Coordinates of C-alpha atoms and ligand atoms in Angstrom, one line a residue:
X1 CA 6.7 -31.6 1.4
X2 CA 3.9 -29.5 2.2
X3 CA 3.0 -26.2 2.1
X4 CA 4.2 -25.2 5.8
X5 CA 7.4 -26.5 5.0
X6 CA 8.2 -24.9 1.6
X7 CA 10.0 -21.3 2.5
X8 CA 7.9 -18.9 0.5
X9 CA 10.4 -17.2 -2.4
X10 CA 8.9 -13.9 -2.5
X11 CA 8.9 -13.6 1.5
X12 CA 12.3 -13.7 1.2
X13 CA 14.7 -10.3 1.6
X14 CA 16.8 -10.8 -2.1
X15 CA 20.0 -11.9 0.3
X16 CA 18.2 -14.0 1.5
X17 CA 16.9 -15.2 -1.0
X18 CA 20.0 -15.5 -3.0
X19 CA 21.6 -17.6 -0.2
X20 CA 19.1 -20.1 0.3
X21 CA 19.1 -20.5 -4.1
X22 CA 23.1 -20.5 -3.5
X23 CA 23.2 -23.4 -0.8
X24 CA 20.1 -25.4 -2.7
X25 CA 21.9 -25.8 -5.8
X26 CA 24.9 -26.7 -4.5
X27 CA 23.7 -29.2 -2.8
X28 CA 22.5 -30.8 -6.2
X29 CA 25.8 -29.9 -8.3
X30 CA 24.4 -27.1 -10.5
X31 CA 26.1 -24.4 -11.7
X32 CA 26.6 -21.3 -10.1
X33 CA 24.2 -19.5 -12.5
X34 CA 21.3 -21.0 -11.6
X35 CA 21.3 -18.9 -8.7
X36 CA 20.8 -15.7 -11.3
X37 CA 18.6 -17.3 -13.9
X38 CA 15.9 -18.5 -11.0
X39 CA 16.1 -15.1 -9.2
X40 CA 15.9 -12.8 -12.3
X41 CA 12.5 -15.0 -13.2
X42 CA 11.3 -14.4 -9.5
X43 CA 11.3 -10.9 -9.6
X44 CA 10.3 -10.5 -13.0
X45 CA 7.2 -11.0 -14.6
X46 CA 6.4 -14.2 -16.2
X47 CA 4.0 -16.6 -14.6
X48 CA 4.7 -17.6 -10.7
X49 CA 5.8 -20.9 -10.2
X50 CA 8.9 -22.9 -11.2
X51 CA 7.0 -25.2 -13.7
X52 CA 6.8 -22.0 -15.8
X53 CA 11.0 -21.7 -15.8
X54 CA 11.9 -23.6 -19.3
X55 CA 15.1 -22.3 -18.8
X56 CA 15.7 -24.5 -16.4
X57 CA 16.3 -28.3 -17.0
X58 CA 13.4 -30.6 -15.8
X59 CA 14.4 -32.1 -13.0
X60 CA 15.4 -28.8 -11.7
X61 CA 12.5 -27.0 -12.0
X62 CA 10.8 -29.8 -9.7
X63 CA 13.1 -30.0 -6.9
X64 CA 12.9 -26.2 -7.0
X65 CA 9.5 -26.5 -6.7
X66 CA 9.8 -29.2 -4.2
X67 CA 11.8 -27.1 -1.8
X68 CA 10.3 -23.5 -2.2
X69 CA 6.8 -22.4 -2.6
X70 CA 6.5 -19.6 -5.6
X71 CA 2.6 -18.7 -5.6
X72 CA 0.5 -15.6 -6.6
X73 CA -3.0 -15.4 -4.6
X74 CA -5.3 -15.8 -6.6
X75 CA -7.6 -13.5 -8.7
X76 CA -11.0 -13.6 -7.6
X77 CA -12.6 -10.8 -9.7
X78 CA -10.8 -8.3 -11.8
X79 CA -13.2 -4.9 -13.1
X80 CA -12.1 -2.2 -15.1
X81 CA -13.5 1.4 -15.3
X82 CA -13.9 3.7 -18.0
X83 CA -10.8 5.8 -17.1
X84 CA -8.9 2.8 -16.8
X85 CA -8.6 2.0 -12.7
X86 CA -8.5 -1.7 -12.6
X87 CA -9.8 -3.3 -9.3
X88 CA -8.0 -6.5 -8.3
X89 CA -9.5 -8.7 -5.5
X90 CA -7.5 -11.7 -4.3
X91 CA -8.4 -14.4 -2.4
X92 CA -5.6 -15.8 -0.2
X93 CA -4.7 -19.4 0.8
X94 CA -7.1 -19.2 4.1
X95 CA -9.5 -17.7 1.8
X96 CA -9.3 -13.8 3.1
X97 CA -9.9 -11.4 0.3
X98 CA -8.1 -8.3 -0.4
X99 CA -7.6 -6.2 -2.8
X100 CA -5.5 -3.7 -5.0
X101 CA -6.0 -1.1 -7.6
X102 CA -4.0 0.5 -10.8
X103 CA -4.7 3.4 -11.6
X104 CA -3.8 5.2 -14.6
X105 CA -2.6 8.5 -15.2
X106 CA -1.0 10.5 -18.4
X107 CA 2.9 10.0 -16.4
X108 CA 2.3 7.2 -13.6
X109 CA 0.9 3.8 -13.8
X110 CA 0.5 3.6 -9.9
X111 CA -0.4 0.5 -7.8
X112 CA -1.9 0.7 -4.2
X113 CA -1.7 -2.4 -2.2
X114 CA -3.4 -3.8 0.8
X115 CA -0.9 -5.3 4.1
X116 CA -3.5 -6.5 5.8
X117 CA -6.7 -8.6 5.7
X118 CA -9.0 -5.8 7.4
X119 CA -7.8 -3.6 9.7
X120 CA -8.0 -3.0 13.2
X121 CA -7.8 0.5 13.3
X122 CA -11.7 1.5 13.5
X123 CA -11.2 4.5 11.7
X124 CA -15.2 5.6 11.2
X125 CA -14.9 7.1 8.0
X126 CA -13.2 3.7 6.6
X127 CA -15.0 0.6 5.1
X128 CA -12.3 -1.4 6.1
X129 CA -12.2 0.0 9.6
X130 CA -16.1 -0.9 9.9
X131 CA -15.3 -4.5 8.6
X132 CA -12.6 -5.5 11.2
X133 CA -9.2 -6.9 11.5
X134 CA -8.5 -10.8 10.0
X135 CA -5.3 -11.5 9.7
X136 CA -1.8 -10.3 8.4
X137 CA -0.4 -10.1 5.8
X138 CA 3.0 -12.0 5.0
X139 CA 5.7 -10.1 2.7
X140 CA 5.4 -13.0 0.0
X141 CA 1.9 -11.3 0.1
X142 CA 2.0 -8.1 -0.1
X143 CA 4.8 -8.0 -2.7
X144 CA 2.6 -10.8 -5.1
X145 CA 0.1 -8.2 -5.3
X146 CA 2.7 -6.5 -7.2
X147 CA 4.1 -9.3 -9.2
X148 CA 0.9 -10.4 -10.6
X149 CA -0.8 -6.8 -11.2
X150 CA 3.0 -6.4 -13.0
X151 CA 2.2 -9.2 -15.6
X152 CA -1.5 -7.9 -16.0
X153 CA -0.6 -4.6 -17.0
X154 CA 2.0 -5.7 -19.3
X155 CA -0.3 -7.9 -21.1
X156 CA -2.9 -5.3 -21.2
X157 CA -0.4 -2.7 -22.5
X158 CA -0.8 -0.5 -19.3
X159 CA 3.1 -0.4 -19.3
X160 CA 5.2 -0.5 -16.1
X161 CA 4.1 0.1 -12.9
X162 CA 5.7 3.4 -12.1
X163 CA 4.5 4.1 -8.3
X164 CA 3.6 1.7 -5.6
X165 CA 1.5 3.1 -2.7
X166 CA 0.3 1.5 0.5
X167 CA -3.1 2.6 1.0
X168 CA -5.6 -0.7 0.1
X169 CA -6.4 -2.4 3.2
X170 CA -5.1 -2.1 6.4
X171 CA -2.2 0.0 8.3
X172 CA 1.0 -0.8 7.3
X173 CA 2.9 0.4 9.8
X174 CA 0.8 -2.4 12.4
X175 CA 2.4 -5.0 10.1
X176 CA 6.0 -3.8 10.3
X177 CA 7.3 -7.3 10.8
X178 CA 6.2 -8.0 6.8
X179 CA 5.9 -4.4 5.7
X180 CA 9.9 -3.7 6.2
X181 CA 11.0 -6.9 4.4
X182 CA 8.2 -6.1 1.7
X183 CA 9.7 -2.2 1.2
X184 CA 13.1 -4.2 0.7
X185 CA 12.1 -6.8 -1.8
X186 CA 9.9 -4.4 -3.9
X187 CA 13.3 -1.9 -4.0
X188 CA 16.3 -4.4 -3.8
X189 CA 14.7 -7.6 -5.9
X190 CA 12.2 -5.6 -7.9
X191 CA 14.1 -2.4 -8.5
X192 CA 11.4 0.0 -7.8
X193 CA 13.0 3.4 -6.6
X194 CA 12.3 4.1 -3.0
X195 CA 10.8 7.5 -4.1
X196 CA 7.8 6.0 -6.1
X197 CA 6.7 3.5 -3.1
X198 CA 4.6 5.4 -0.2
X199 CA 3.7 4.2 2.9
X200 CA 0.6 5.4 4.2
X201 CA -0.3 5.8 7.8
X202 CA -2.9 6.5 10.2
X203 CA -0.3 7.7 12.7
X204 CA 1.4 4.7 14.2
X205 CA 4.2 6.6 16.0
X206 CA 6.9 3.8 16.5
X207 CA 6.0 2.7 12.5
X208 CA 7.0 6.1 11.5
X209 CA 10.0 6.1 13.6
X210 CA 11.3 2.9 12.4
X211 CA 10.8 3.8 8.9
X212 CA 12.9 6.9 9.8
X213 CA 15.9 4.8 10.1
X214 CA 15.5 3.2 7.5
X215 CA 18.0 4.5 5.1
X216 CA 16.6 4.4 1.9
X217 CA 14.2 7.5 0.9
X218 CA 10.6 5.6 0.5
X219 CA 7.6 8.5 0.9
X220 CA 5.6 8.9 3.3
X221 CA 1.8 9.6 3.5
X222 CA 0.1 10.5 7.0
X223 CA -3.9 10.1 6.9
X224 CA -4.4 13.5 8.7
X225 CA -7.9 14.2 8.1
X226 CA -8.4 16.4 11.2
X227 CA -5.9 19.5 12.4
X228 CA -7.3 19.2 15.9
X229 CA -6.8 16.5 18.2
X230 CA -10.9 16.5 19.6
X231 CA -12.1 15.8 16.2
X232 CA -9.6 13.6 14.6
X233 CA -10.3 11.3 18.2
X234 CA -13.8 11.1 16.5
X235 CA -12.6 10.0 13.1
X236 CA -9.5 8.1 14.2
X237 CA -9.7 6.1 17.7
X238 CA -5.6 5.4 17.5
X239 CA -5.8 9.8 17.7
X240 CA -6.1 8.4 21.9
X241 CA -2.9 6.2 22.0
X242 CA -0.7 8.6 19.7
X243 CA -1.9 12.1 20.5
X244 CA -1.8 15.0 17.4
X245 CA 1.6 16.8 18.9
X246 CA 3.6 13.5 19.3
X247 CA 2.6 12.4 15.4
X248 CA 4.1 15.6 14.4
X249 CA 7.2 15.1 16.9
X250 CA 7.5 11.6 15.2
X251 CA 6.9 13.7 11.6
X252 CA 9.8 15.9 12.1
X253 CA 12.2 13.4 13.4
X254 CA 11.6 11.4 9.9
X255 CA 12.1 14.9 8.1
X256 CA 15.6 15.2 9.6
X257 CA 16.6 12.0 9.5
X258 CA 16.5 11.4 5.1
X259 CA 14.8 15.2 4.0
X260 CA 11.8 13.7 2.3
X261 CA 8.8 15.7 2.0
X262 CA 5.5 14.2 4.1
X263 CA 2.1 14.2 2.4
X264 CA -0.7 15.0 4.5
X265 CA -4.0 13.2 3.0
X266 CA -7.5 14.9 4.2
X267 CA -10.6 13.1 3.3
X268 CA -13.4 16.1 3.1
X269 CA -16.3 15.2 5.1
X270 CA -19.5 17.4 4.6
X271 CA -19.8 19.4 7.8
X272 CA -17.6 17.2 9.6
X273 CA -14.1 18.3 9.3
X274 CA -14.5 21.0 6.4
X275 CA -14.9 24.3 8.1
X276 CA -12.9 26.8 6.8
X277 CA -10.9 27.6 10.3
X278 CA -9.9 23.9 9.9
X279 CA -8.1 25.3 6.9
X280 CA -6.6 27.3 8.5
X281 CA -5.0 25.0 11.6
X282 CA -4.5 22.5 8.6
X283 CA -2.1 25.5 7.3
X284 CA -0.3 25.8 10.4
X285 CA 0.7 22.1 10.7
X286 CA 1.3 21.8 6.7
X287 CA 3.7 24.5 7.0
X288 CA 5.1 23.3 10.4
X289 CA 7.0 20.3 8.6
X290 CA 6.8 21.6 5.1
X291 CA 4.0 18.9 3.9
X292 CA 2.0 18.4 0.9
X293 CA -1.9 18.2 1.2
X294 CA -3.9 15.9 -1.1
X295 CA -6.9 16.6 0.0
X296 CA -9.7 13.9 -1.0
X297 CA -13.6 14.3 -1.4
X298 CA -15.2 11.8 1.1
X299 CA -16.2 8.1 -0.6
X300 CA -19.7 7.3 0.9
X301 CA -19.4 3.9 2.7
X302 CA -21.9 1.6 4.3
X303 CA -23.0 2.3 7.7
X304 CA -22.3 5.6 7.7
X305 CA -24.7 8.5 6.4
X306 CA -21.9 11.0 5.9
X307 CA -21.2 12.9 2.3
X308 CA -18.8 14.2 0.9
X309 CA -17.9 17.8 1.0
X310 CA -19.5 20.2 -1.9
X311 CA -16.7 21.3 -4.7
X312 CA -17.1 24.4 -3.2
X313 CA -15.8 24.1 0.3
X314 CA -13.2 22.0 -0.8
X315 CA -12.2 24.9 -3.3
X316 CA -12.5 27.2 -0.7
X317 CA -10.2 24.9 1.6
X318 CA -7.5 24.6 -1.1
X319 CA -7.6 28.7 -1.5
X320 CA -6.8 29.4 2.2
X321 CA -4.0 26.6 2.3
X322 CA -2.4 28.0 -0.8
X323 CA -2.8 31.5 0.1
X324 CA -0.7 30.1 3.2
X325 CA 2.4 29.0 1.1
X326 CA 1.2 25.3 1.1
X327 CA 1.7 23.2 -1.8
X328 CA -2.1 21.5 -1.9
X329 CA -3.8 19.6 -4.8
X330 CA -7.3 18.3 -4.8
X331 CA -7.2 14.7 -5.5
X332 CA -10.3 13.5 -7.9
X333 CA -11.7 10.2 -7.5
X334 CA -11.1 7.3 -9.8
X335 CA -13.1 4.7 -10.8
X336 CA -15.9 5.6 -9.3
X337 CA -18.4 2.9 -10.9
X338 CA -15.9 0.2 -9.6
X339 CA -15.4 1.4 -6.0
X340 CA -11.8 1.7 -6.7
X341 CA -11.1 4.1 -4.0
X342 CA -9.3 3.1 -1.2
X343 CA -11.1 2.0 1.9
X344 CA -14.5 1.3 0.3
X345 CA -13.0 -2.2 -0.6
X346 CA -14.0 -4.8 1.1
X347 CA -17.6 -3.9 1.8
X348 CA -18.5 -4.7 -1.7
X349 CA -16.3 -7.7 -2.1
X350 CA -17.9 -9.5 0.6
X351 CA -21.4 -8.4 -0.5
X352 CA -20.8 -9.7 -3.9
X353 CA -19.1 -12.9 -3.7
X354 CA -20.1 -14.7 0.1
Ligands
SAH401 N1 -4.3 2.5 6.9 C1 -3.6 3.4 6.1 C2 -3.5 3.1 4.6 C3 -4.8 2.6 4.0 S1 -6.2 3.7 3.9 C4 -4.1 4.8 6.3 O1 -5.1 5.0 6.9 O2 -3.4 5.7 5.9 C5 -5.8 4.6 2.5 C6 -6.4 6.0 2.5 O3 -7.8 6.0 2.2 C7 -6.2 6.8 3.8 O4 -5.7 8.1 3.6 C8 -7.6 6.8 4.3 O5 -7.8 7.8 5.2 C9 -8.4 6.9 3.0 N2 -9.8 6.6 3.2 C10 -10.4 5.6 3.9 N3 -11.7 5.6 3.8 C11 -12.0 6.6 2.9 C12 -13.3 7.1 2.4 N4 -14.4 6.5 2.7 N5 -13.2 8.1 1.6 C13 -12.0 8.7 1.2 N6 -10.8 8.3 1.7 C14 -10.8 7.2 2.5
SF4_402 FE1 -7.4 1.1 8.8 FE2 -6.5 3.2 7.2 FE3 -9.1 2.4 7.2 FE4 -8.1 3.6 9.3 S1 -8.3 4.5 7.2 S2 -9.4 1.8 9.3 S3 -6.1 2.8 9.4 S4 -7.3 1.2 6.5

């Protein structure tokens, strides 16, 4: 059988998943417990594939692999920085690269994951944005990022993945239709807590409503970067389609539907959106819906001559928002020498390796 017709394993929602095991070996007279043995190996972390399952008798590790397709991309360059960030970048089976990044800190081994091959979201601070849109991502996809970085770090003694983010490449929330089943898979078959995976999004108002009925408590991130409608058009085209006071309509429904506190993320830009009255608008939203502001210093990107914003002003930034009862932390960049940070990605990967 080829490819096309293999169903992909870690597409699969676990019930899924579970059903199609159930029915398959059945239909060849196994025991009911090969159903548990091949799913506790699929969302673990040994190797991917069913060759790797010696648990399994011969001949049934082949007609698995006849019937299902079990596959990690594969890892086109891996590069470590000092402080530990590790930079994976995967090529996938049409040859797409994307990539993810670990980073390290003294209680969280976090993972952010790209959902889709580019993006077509044009943001103009964005390396990704610059680079364009190629294709989506399936759920098999997204969640193998996590599956193979899992066995990485466990053989590198980085320990468990504690936190799974989704701010590689792309907008999540314009891939619902793998996103949603990925969310699932990573919390149901990988048992990853809802509250230590974030989504994060530009703004995509029916994402964020969808996500709000969802009724598990996954985090959400909104890329905020601008308090004012005007200017955040100028750093984020999709500001035109779904307008600053809907986003923060959207915002509040997801609030009251689950309680979970919103992160607004603000990349500094110098003399671009870092004047201190911005502060003080930021302030007013922040408090509007009770969010939390990360607010990032600006990673220089190709094609663009903007810099990030001095310590300074962004010191000066976090002073007014705290003074205005809002939880704020400034978030330092990692692995710097690496071009970990998200959205400088792909830039570099293509430069390198093409
Ligand atoms: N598309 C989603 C998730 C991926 S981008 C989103 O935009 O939220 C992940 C984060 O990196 C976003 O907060 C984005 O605004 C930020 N980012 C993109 N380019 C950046 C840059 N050059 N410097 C700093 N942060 C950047
Ligand atoms: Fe896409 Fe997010 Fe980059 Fe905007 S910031 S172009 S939404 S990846």
């Amino acid at each position: 059988m080829d490819d096309k017709n293999r169903q992909d394993v870690l597409s699969l929602l676990p019930d899924e998943l579970r059903d199609r095991l159930r029915d398959h070996f059945t239909r060849r007279d196994q025991p009911a417990y090969r159903v548990d043995q091949t799913v506790g190996w699929i969302y673990g972390a040994g190797p991917s594939g069913f060759h790797a399952m010696t648990n399994l008798p011969a001949a049934e590790r082949e007609a698995l692999e006849a019937n299902f397709r079990f596959q990690e991309p594969e890892v086109a360059r891996i590069s470590k920085a000092r402080d530990g960030t590790a930079k994976f970048l995967w090529r996938l089976t049409g040859g797409e690269l994307v990539e993810s990044v670990l980073i390290p800190s003294r209680s969280r081994l976090t993972l952010c994951i790209s959902s889709q091959a580019g993006c077509a979201m044009g943001c103009t601070f964005c390396a990704t944005g610059w680079a364009g849109f190629d294709r989506q991502l399936t759920a098999g996809e997204i969640v193998a990022q996590y599956r193979a970085t899992l066995r990485w770090a466990a053989d590198e003694a980085y320990g468990p993945i504690t936190n799974v983010v989704y701010m590689g490449m792309g907008e999540p929330l314009a891939n619902r239709k793998a996103v949603h089943p990925s969310l699932t898979i990573l919390n149901q078959g990988f048992e990853l807590g809802a509250r230590r995976i974030t989504v994060s999004t530009v703004g995509v108002v029916p994402g964020i409503l969808e996500l709000a009925d969802r009724p598990e408590q996954f985090e959400l991130a909104l890329s905020l970067h601008a308090p004012e409608p005007e200017l955040r058009a100028q750093l984020i085209p999709l500001e035109q389609r779904y307008p600053l006071p809907s986003l923060m309509e959207a915002l509040k429904t997801y609030q009251a539907r689950g309680g979970r506190r919103i992160t607004f993320e603000y990349t500094m830009i110098r003399d671009v959106n870092d004047a201190p009255e911005l502060a003080v608008t930021l302030a007013d939203l922040a408090r509007e819906i009770r969010a939390f502001v990360n607010l990032i210093p600006f990673n220089p990107i190709p094609f663009q001559d903007w810099r990030p914003s001095s310590d300074q002003r962004i010191e000066e930034f976090r002073r007014i928002l705290e003074r205005a009862g809002v939880s704020v932390q400034v978030r330092t960049p990692r692995g710097r020498e690496i071009e970990a940070a998200c959205g400088q990605l792909r830039a570099d990967a293509e430069a390198g390796l093409r």
